Amino acid sequence: MKIFPDDRIFEVVAKVADREQVEAYVIGGYVRDHIMGRENPDRDIDIVVIGDGPAMARAVAREIGRDIRVTVFRTFGTAMFRYRDYDVEFVGARKESYSEDSRKPSVIPGTLEDDQNRRDFTINALAISLNKENPGEVLDPFGGIEDIRNGIIRTPLDPDATFSDDPLRMMRAVRFATGLGFRIEEGTLASIARNAKRISIVSSERITVELNKIMAAATPSTGFLLLEQTGLLPLILPEISKLSGVEDKDGKGHKDNFHHTLKVLDNAAEKSDDLWLRWAALLHDVAKPLTKKFVPGTGWTFHGHEFLGAKMVPEIFKRLKLPLNDRMKYVRKLVGLHLRPIALVQDEVTDSAIRRLLFEAGDDIDDLMLLCEADITSGNMMKVRKHRENFALVRRKLREIEEKDAVRTFQPPVHGDEIIEAFGIPPGPMVGVIKSAIKEAILDGVIPNDHQAARDFMIKKGRELGLEPR
Ligand code: CTP
């Protein structure tokens, strides 16, 4: 096969390689995606040269001219620069050997073939020549093109060596299988299961990068099933692995919460690309195993799993080195509130309950509704239809109440200063008591959400508490 990528950067590299008499190849993800006819998602171009990578990077940058800044990573013997919206990285071909307890290889120069041998998967070991002897020739020693055609993830060498060298590749295998819709070849899959424990030498940050890429796929469940099947999931996200299984007592079983969770995750992914909404879907039932009880006569209950689940979110985010900012708070909020719209549907839908939900969910109300609809995974079409109709009713009510009362972004209509001023009292707990009584009155629909009504209510409440307005 012959292809010469048509971006100008490749012409420049070819020209410089010819002049400096250095062999140069495009390798890795760019080649894979180019052959598959897809855009490289990270916009990375990897160039391998038989010789000095950083020297080649400098020569190519000089040839392009303009103000291109080359960054050299001395410890890795690599160098990169930005060109248009690509990160172009240069590395000298190498042989690597890894030690038992680290992902850091010791490196010695090698041939193109040595370099291809040390790569993770056949589909990532393809190289395109930029040399004038064979421009555009695809060098494919391990049948990577065939594997792309058949949708197969396979290591070029013995998978035990590939994964033991760099255990992060086990996560990458799952990520590529999920993102590309490929299958992991049996020998490679069995090797992941054998080597799963070595994931312990990989940093949480790197594991999480892969987890997030799995989460971002069209059908993230594929990745989680593979992680569970290979024994990686109990090591990286034991809480989700523990959702697996069913128990039977007195002829009463409960659903398998692992499979249910994956269905909810896929449902959410179908409706939204938002990574954090997907995390909320993955974690929504995370506390079910910890709250599970069998109540004779009733069956299985998971009381309070939404509250405990919300409490678990910060711990899980911290361990995975996910951000502990607003994103975490959003996930925690959605997990904590995920039963509320369903409860609304089951009880009579009162305005006050709707107002309270709007107040607590704030601007995340639409995402919460989306999560709750994703949570309907019953196989019983009648039940599903009934739930959907009820949700449509709740949505309508939410809109009506929001238009009328605007409590989604609730701001107290009477401020503390005004209370202090009105009764001539010093700042203190009494101010808080009156403020919160006003908020409750608005949420319960006792008074409308406006300043005059709130002020009248404040006077009344103050009098009840023995205060006299000035
Ligand atoms: N590579 C590897 N082992 C790793 C990481 C990377 O062998 N643990 C090799 C692969 O040949 C890979 C190339 O380095 O194709 C570039 O790595 P990276 O940019 O991380 O991945 P891509 O394959 O480019 O895929 P994507 O851009 O989708 O992440």
Coordinates of C-alpha atoms and ligand atoms in Angstrom, one line a residue:
M1 CA 0.0 0.0 0.0
K2 CA 1.2 3.5 -0.8
I3 CA -0.2 6.7 0.6
F4 CA 1.5 10.1 1.0
P5 CA -0.4 12.2 3.5
D6 CA -1.2 15.5 1.8
D7 CA -0.4 18.0 4.6
R8 CA 2.5 20.4 3.9
I9 CA 4.3 19.3 7.0
F10 CA 5.1 15.9 5.4
E11 CA 6.6 17.5 2.3
V12 CA 8.9 19.6 4.5
V13 CA 9.9 16.6 6.6
A14 CA 10.6 14.6 3.4
K15 CA 12.7 17.4 1.9
V16 CA 14.8 17.9 5.1
A17 CA 15.2 14.1 5.5
D18 CA 16.4 13.9 1.9
R19 CA 18.9 16.7 2.4
E20 CA 20.2 15.4 5.7
Q21 CA 20.2 11.8 4.5
V22 CA 18.1 10.7 7.5
E23 CA 15.3 8.1 7.2
A24 CA 12.0 9.5 8.4
Y25 CA 8.5 8.0 8.9
V26 CA 5.1 9.0 10.1
I27 CA 4.0 6.4 12.7
G28 CA 1.3 5.6 15.2
G29 CA -2.1 7.1 15.6
Y30 CA -1.9 9.5 12.7
V31 CA -1.2 6.7 10.3
R32 CA -4.0 4.5 11.8
D33 CA -6.5 7.3 11.6
H34 CA -5.4 8.3 8.1
I35 CA -5.9 4.8 6.8
M36 CA -9.3 4.6 8.5
G37 CA -10.2 7.9 6.9
R38 CA -10.9 9.6 10.2
E39 CA -9.5 12.8 11.8
N40 CA -6.9 12.1 14.6
P41 CA -8.9 13.2 17.7
D42 CA -5.8 14.5 19.5
R43 CA -4.3 16.1 16.4
D44 CA -0.9 14.5 17.0
I45 CA 1.6 13.7 14.3
D46 CA 4.5 11.3 15.4
I47 CA 7.6 11.3 13.2
V48 CA 10.2 8.6 13.8
V49 CA 13.7 9.1 12.4
I50 CA 16.6 6.7 12.2
G51 CA 18.9 9.0 14.1
D52 CA 18.6 12.1 16.3
G53 CA 14.9 13.1 16.8
P54 CA 15.5 16.6 18.3
A55 CA 18.1 17.5 15.6
M56 CA 15.6 16.6 13.0
A57 CA 12.8 18.6 14.7
R58 CA 15.1 21.7 14.7
A59 CA 16.0 21.3 11.1
V60 CA 12.4 20.9 10.0
A61 CA 11.4 24.0 12.1
R62 CA 14.1 26.0 10.5
E63 CA 12.9 24.9 7.1
I64 CA 9.3 26.0 7.8
G65 CA 10.7 29.3 8.9
R66 CA 8.3 31.6 10.8
D67 CA 8.7 31.6 14.6
I68 CA 8.4 27.9 15.4
R69 CA 9.5 27.1 18.9
V70 CA 10.9 23.6 19.4
T71 CA 10.5 22.0 22.8
V72 CA 13.0 19.3 23.6
F73 CA 12.4 16.6 26.2
R74 CA 15.9 15.6 27.0
T75 CA 15.0 12.7 29.2
F76 CA 12.9 11.1 26.5
G77 CA 15.1 12.1 23.6
T78 CA 12.1 13.6 21.8
A79 CA 11.2 17.1 20.6
M80 CA 8.0 18.7 19.4
F81 CA 6.6 21.8 17.9
R82 CA 3.2 23.1 17.0
Y83 CA 2.4 23.5 13.4
R84 CA -1.0 24.8 12.3
D85 CA -3.2 22.9 14.8
Y86 CA -1.0 19.9 15.0
D87 CA 1.5 18.8 17.7
V88 CA 4.3 17.3 15.7
E89 CA 6.6 15.1 17.7
F90 CA 10.0 13.8 16.6
V91 CA 11.7 10.8 18.1
G92 CA 14.8 8.7 17.2
A93 CA 13.9 5.1 16.5
R94 CA 14.7 3.1 19.5
K95 CA 14.9 -0.3 21.2
E96 CA 13.5 -0.2 24.7
S97 CA 13.7 -2.4 27.7
Y98 CA 11.6 -1.9 30.8
S99 CA 12.2 -2.8 34.4
E100 CA 9.7 -4.7 36.6
D101 CA 8.5 -1.8 38.7
S102 CA 8.4 1.2 36.4
R103 CA 6.9 2.4 33.2
K104 CA 10.2 4.3 32.5
P105 CA 12.2 2.5 29.8
S106 CA 15.9 2.5 29.3
V107 CA 16.4 3.4 25.7
I108 CA 19.0 2.6 23.1
P109 CA 19.0 3.6 19.4
G110 CA 17.5 1.1 17.0
T111 CA 16.1 0.5 13.5
L112 CA 12.5 1.2 12.3
E113 CA 11.7 -2.4 12.9
D114 CA 12.9 -2.2 16.5
D115 CA 10.7 0.8 17.0
Q116 CA 7.7 -0.8 15.5
N117 CA 8.3 -3.9 17.7
R118 CA 8.0 -1.9 20.9
R119 CA 4.7 -0.3 20.0
D120 CA 1.4 -1.2 21.7
F121 CA -0.9 -2.5 18.9
T122 CA -0.5 -3.7 15.3
I123 CA -2.8 -0.8 14.2
N124 CA -0.5 1.7 16.0
A125 CA 2.7 0.2 14.6
L126 CA 2.1 1.2 11.0
A127 CA 4.6 3.6 9.5
I128 CA 4.5 5.7 6.3
S129 CA 7.9 6.3 4.6
L130 CA 8.8 9.9 3.8
N131 CA 12.0 9.0 2.1
K132 CA 12.6 9.6 -1.6
E133 CA 13.4 6.0 -2.3
N134 CA 9.9 4.8 -1.3
P135 CA 7.7 7.9 -0.6
G136 CA 4.3 7.0 0.9
E137 CA 5.0 3.3 1.3
V138 CA 3.2 1.8 4.3
L139 CA 5.5 -0.4 6.4
D140 CA 3.3 -2.9 8.0
P141 CA 5.3 -5.8 9.5
F142 CA 2.5 -7.1 11.8
G143 CA -0.6 -7.0 9.6
G144 CA -1.9 -3.8 11.0
I145 CA -3.9 -2.9 7.9
E146 CA -5.6 -6.3 8.0
D147 CA -6.4 -5.7 11.7
I148 CA -7.9 -2.3 10.9
R149 CA -10.0 -3.9 8.1
N150 CA -11.2 -6.6 10.5
G151 CA -11.5 -4.4 13.5
I152 CA -9.0 -6.1 15.8
I153 CA -6.8 -4.9 18.6
R154 CA -3.7 -7.1 18.9
T155 CA -0.2 -6.6 20.2
P156 CA 2.7 -6.9 17.7
L157 CA 4.7 -9.1 20.0
D158 CA 3.9 -11.6 22.8
P159 CA 1.1 -9.6 24.6
D160 CA 2.6 -10.5 28.0
A161 CA 5.8 -8.7 27.1
T162 CA 3.9 -5.7 25.6
F163 CA 1.6 -5.3 28.7
S164 CA 4.3 -6.0 31.2
D165 CA 6.5 -3.4 29.6
D166 CA 3.8 -0.8 30.0
P167 CA 0.6 -1.8 31.8
L168 CA -1.2 1.4 30.8
R169 CA -1.5 -0.3 27.4
M170 CA -4.2 -2.6 28.9
M171 CA -6.4 0.4 29.4
R172 CA -5.5 1.7 26.0
A173 CA -6.6 -1.7 24.5
V174 CA -10.0 -1.3 26.1
R175 CA -10.1 2.4 25.1
F176 CA -9.4 1.7 21.4
A177 CA -11.8 -1.3 21.4
T178 CA -14.5 1.0 22.8
G179 CA -13.8 4.1 20.7
L180 CA -13.2 2.4 17.4
G181 CA -15.8 -0.4 17.9
F182 CA -13.0 -3.0 17.5
R183 CA -12.7 -6.4 19.2
I184 CA -9.7 -7.4 21.4
E185 CA -8.1 -10.5 19.9
E186 CA -8.4 -13.5 22.3
G187 CA -4.7 -13.9 23.1
T188 CA -4.4 -10.2 23.8
L189 CA -7.5 -10.2 26.0
A190 CA -6.4 -13.3 28.0
S191 CA -3.0 -11.5 28.5
I192 CA -4.8 -8.4 29.9
A193 CA -6.6 -10.7 32.4
R194 CA -3.2 -12.3 33.4
N195 CA -1.4 -9.0 33.8
A196 CA -4.3 -6.9 35.2
K197 CA -2.6 -6.5 38.6
R198 CA 0.3 -4.6 37.0
I199 CA -2.0 -1.7 36.5
S200 CA -0.9 -0.8 40.1
I201 CA 2.3 0.8 38.8
V202 CA 0.4 3.2 36.6
S203 CA -0.5 6.6 37.9
S204 CA -4.2 7.5 38.6
E205 CA -3.9 10.5 36.2
R206 CA -3.0 8.3 33.3
I207 CA -5.7 5.6 34.1
T208 CA -8.2 8.4 34.3
V209 CA -7.3 9.9 30.9
E210 CA -8.1 6.5 29.4
L211 CA -11.3 6.1 31.5
N212 CA -12.5 9.5 30.3
K213 CA -11.9 8.5 26.7
I214 CA -13.9 5.3 27.3
M215 CA -16.6 7.4 28.9
A216 CA -16.6 9.7 25.8
A217 CA -17.3 6.8 23.4
A218 CA -20.6 6.3 21.7
T219 CA -21.3 3.2 23.7
P220 CA -19.2 3.4 26.9
S221 CA -20.7 0.2 28.3
T222 CA -18.4 -1.8 25.9
G223 CA -15.4 -0.5 27.8
F224 CA -16.8 -1.2 31.2
L225 CA -17.7 -4.8 30.3
L226 CA -14.2 -5.4 29.0
L227 CA -12.7 -3.8 32.2
E228 CA -14.8 -6.1 34.3
Q229 CA -14.2 -9.1 32.2
T230 CA -10.4 -8.7 32.4
G231 CA -10.3 -7.9 36.1
L232 CA -9.2 -4.3 35.7
L233 CA -12.4 -2.8 37.0
P234 CA -12.1 -4.2 40.5
L235 CA -8.7 -2.6 40.7
I236 CA -9.5 0.8 39.3
L237 CA -13.2 1.4 40.2
P238 CA -14.1 -1.4 42.7
E239 CA -17.3 0.5 43.6
I240 CA -18.7 -0.1 40.1
S241 CA -17.5 -3.7 39.9
K242 CA -19.3 -4.4 43.2
L243 CA -22.6 -3.5 41.5
S244 CA -22.4 -6.8 39.7
G245 CA -24.5 -9.8 40.6
V246 CA -28.0 -10.7 41.8
E247 CA -29.2 -12.2 45.0
D248 CA -32.3 -14.2 45.6
K249 CA -34.2 -14.6 48.8
D250 CA -37.7 -16.0 49.4
G251 CA -38.1 -16.2 45.6
K252 CA -37.4 -12.5 45.3
G253 CA -34.4 -11.3 43.3
H254 CA -33.2 -7.8 42.5
K255 CA -31.8 -6.5 39.2
D256 CA -28.1 -6.7 38.4
N257 CA -27.1 -3.2 39.2
F258 CA -23.9 -3.3 37.1
H259 CA -25.8 -4.1 33.9
H260 CA -28.5 -1.6 34.8
T261 CA -25.8 1.1 35.4
L262 CA -24.2 0.4 32.0
K263 CA -27.6 0.7 30.3
V264 CA -28.2 4.0 32.0
L265 CA -24.7 5.2 31.0
D266 CA -25.4 4.2 27.3
N267 CA -28.8 5.9 27.5
A268 CA -27.3 9.1 28.8
A269 CA -24.5 8.9 26.2
E270 CA -27.1 8.6 23.5
K271 CA -28.7 11.9 24.6
S272 CA -25.6 13.9 25.6
D273 CA -21.9 14.3 25.0
D274 CA -21.3 15.8 28.3
L275 CA -18.6 13.9 30.1
W276 CA -19.8 14.8 33.6
L277 CA -23.4 13.9 32.9
R278 CA -22.0 10.5 31.9
W279 CA -20.0 10.3 35.2
A280 CA -23.3 11.0 37.0
A281 CA -24.9 8.2 35.1
L282 CA -22.1 5.8 36.0
L283 CA -22.2 6.7 39.7
H284 CA -25.9 7.2 40.2
D285 CA -26.4 3.8 42.0
V286 CA -22.9 3.5 43.3
A287 CA -24.1 3.1 47.0
K288 CA -26.6 0.3 46.2
P289 CA -24.4 -2.5 47.5
L290 CA -23.8 -0.6 50.8
T291 CA -27.4 0.1 51.4
K292 CA -28.9 -3.2 50.3
K293 CA -31.3 -4.9 52.7
F294 CA -33.8 -7.7 52.4
V295 CA -37.1 -6.8 54.1
P296 CA -39.3 -9.8 54.6
G297 CA -42.6 -9.2 52.8
T298 CA -41.3 -6.3 50.9
G299 CA -38.2 -7.6 49.1
W300 CA -34.9 -5.8 48.4
T301 CA -34.5 -2.2 49.4
F302 CA -31.7 0.3 48.9
H303 CA -32.8 3.0 51.2
G304 CA -30.8 6.2 51.1
H305 CA -28.5 5.0 48.3
E306 CA -28.8 8.4 46.6
F307 CA -27.5 10.3 49.7
L308 CA -24.7 7.8 50.5
G309 CA -23.8 7.7 46.7
A310 CA -23.6 11.5 46.6
K311 CA -21.3 11.4 49.7
M312 CA -19.0 8.8 47.9
V313 CA -18.5 11.1 44.8
P314 CA -15.8 13.3 46.3
E315 CA -13.8 10.3 47.5
I316 CA -14.0 8.6 44.2
F317 CA -13.1 11.8 42.3
K318 CA -10.1 12.4 44.6
R319 CA -8.8 8.9 44.2
L320 CA -9.1 9.0 40.4
K321 CA -7.6 12.5 40.3
L322 CA -10.7 13.9 38.7
P323 CA -11.3 17.6 39.3
L324 CA -12.7 18.5 42.7
N325 CA -14.3 21.7 41.5
D326 CA -17.7 22.5 40.1
R327 CA -17.7 19.4 38.0
M328 CA -17.5 17.1 41.0
K329 CA -20.2 19.2 42.7
Y330 CA -22.4 18.8 39.7
V331 CA -22.0 15.0 39.7
R332 CA -22.6 14.8 43.4
K333 CA -25.7 16.9 43.0
L334 CA -27.1 14.7 40.2
V335 CA -26.4 11.5 42.1
G336 CA -28.0 12.9 45.2
L337 CA -31.2 14.1 43.4
H338 CA -31.6 11.2 40.9
L339 CA -34.7 9.7 42.6
R340 CA -36.5 13.0 43.1
P341 CA -38.2 13.3 39.8
I342 CA -39.4 9.7 40.0
A343 CA -40.7 10.3 43.5
L344 CA -42.6 13.3 42.1
V345 CA -44.2 11.1 39.5
Q346 CA -45.3 8.5 42.0
D347 CA -46.8 10.9 44.5
E348 CA -49.2 13.6 43.4
V349 CA -47.3 16.3 41.6
T350 CA -47.8 19.3 43.9
D351 CA -46.5 22.8 42.9
S352 CA -44.5 22.9 46.1
A353 CA -42.6 19.7 45.4
I354 CA -41.8 21.0 42.0
R355 CA -40.6 24.3 43.4
R356 CA -38.4 22.5 45.9
L357 CA -36.8 20.4 43.2
L358 CA -36.2 23.4 41.0
F359 CA -34.6 25.2 43.9
E360 CA -32.3 22.3 44.7
A361 CA -31.4 21.4 41.1
G362 CA -31.0 25.0 39.9
D363 CA -29.7 25.2 36.4
D364 CA -28.9 21.5 36.3
I365 CA -32.6 20.6 36.3
D366 CA -32.6 19.6 32.6
D367 CA -29.6 17.4 33.0
L368 CA -31.2 15.8 36.1
M369 CA -34.4 15.0 34.0
L370 CA -32.2 13.6 31.3
L371 CA -30.5 11.3 33.8
C372 CA -33.8 10.2 35.3
E373 CA -35.1 9.3 31.9
A374 CA -31.9 7.4 31.1
D375 CA -32.6 5.5 34.4
I376 CA -35.7 3.9 32.9
T377 CA -34.3 0.5 31.8
S378 CA -37.2 -1.8 32.4
G379 CA -37.8 -4.4 29.7
N380 CA -41.5 -4.0 30.2
M381 CA -42.7 -1.6 27.4
M382 CA -45.9 -0.8 29.2
K383 CA -44.0 0.4 32.3
V384 CA -41.6 2.3 30.2
R385 CA -44.4 4.2 28.4
K386 CA -46.1 5.0 31.6
H387 CA -42.9 6.4 33.1
R388 CA -42.2 8.5 30.0
E389 CA -45.7 9.9 30.1
N390 CA -45.3 10.8 33.7
F391 CA -42.0 12.5 33.0
A392 CA -43.5 14.5 30.3
L393 CA -46.1 15.7 32.9
V394 CA -43.3 16.6 35.3
R395 CA -41.4 18.5 32.6
R396 CA -44.6 20.5 31.7
K397 CA -45.1 21.3 35.4
L398 CA -41.5 22.3 35.8
R399 CA -41.9 24.8 32.9
E400 CA -45.1 26.2 34.3
I401 CA -43.8 26.7 37.8
E402 CA -40.5 28.2 36.5
E403 CA -42.3 30.7 34.4
K404 CA -44.5 31.7 37.3
D405 CA -42.1 31.6 40.3
A406 CA -38.6 31.7 38.9
V407 CA -37.1 29.7 41.7
R408 CA -34.4 27.9 39.6
T409 CA -31.9 30.6 40.4
F410 CA -33.4 31.6 43.7
Q411 CA -32.1 34.8 45.3
P412 CA -33.6 35.8 48.7
P413 CA -36.0 38.6 47.9
V414 CA -35.3 40.1 51.3
H415 CA -31.6 40.5 52.4
G416 CA -30.3 40.2 55.9
D417 CA -29.5 43.9 56.1
E418 CA -33.2 44.7 55.4
I419 CA -34.3 42.4 58.3
I420 CA -31.7 44.0 60.7
E421 CA -32.9 47.5 59.6
A422 CA -36.6 46.7 59.8
F423 CA -36.5 45.4 63.4
G424 CA -33.5 47.3 64.7
I425 CA -31.8 44.1 65.8
P426 CA -28.1 43.3 65.8
P427 CA -26.8 40.8 63.2
G428 CA -27.2 37.3 64.6
P429 CA -29.0 33.9 64.4
M430 CA -32.5 35.6 64.4
V431 CA -31.8 37.1 61.0
G432 CA -31.1 33.6 59.6
V433 CA -34.3 32.2 61.1
I434 CA -36.4 34.9 59.4
K435 CA -34.6 34.6 56.1
S436 CA -35.0 30.8 56.0
A437 CA -38.7 31.2 57.0
I438 CA -39.2 33.5 54.0
K439 CA -37.5 31.0 51.7
E440 CA -39.6 28.1 53.0
A441 CA -42.8 30.2 52.5
I442 CA -41.9 30.8 48.9
L443 CA -41.0 27.2 48.2
D444 CA -44.2 26.0 49.8
G445 CA -46.2 28.5 47.8
V446 CA -47.5 30.3 50.8
I447 CA -46.3 33.6 49.3
P448 CA -45.2 34.5 45.7
N449 CA -41.5 35.1 44.9
D450 CA -41.5 38.9 45.1
H451 CA -40.1 41.6 47.4
Q452 CA -43.3 43.1 48.7
A453 CA -44.9 39.8 49.6
A454 CA -41.6 38.7 51.2
R455 CA -41.4 41.9 53.2
D456 CA -45.0 41.6 54.5
F457 CA -44.2 38.0 55.5
M458 CA -41.0 39.1 57.2
I459 CA -43.0 41.5 59.5
K460 CA -45.5 38.8 60.3
K461 CA -42.8 36.3 61.1
G462 CA -40.9 38.8 63.2
R463 CA -43.9 39.6 65.3
E464 CA -44.4 35.8 65.9
L465 CA -40.9 35.8 67.2
G466 CA -41.6 38.7 69.6
L467 CA -40.0 41.5 67.4
E468 CA -41.6 44.8 66.6
P469 CA -40.8 46.7 63.4
R470 CA -39.4 50.2 64.0
Ligands
CTP1 N1 2.4 4.1 22.2 C1 2.7 2.9 22.8 N2 2.4 2.6 24.1 C2 1.8 3.6 24.8 C3 1.5 4.8 24.3 C4 1.8 5.1 22.9 O1 3.2 2.0 22.1 N3 1.6 3.4 26.1 C5 2.7 4.4 20.8 C6 1.7 3.9 19.8 O2 2.4 3.5 18.6 C7 0.8 5.1 19.5 C8 1.9 6.2 19.6 O3 2.8 5.8 20.6 O4 0.2 5.1 18.3 C9 1.3 7.6 19.9 O5 0.7 7.5 21.2 P1 -0.6 8.4 21.6 O6 -0.4 9.7 21.0 O7 -0.8 8.3 23.1 O8 -1.8 7.6 21.0 P2 -2.4 7.5 19.5 O9 -2.2 6.2 19.0 O10 -1.9 8.7 18.7 O11 -3.9 7.6 19.7 P3 -4.9 8.8 20.2 O12 -4.4 10.0 19.5 O13 -6.2 8.4 19.7 O14 -4.7 8.9 21.7

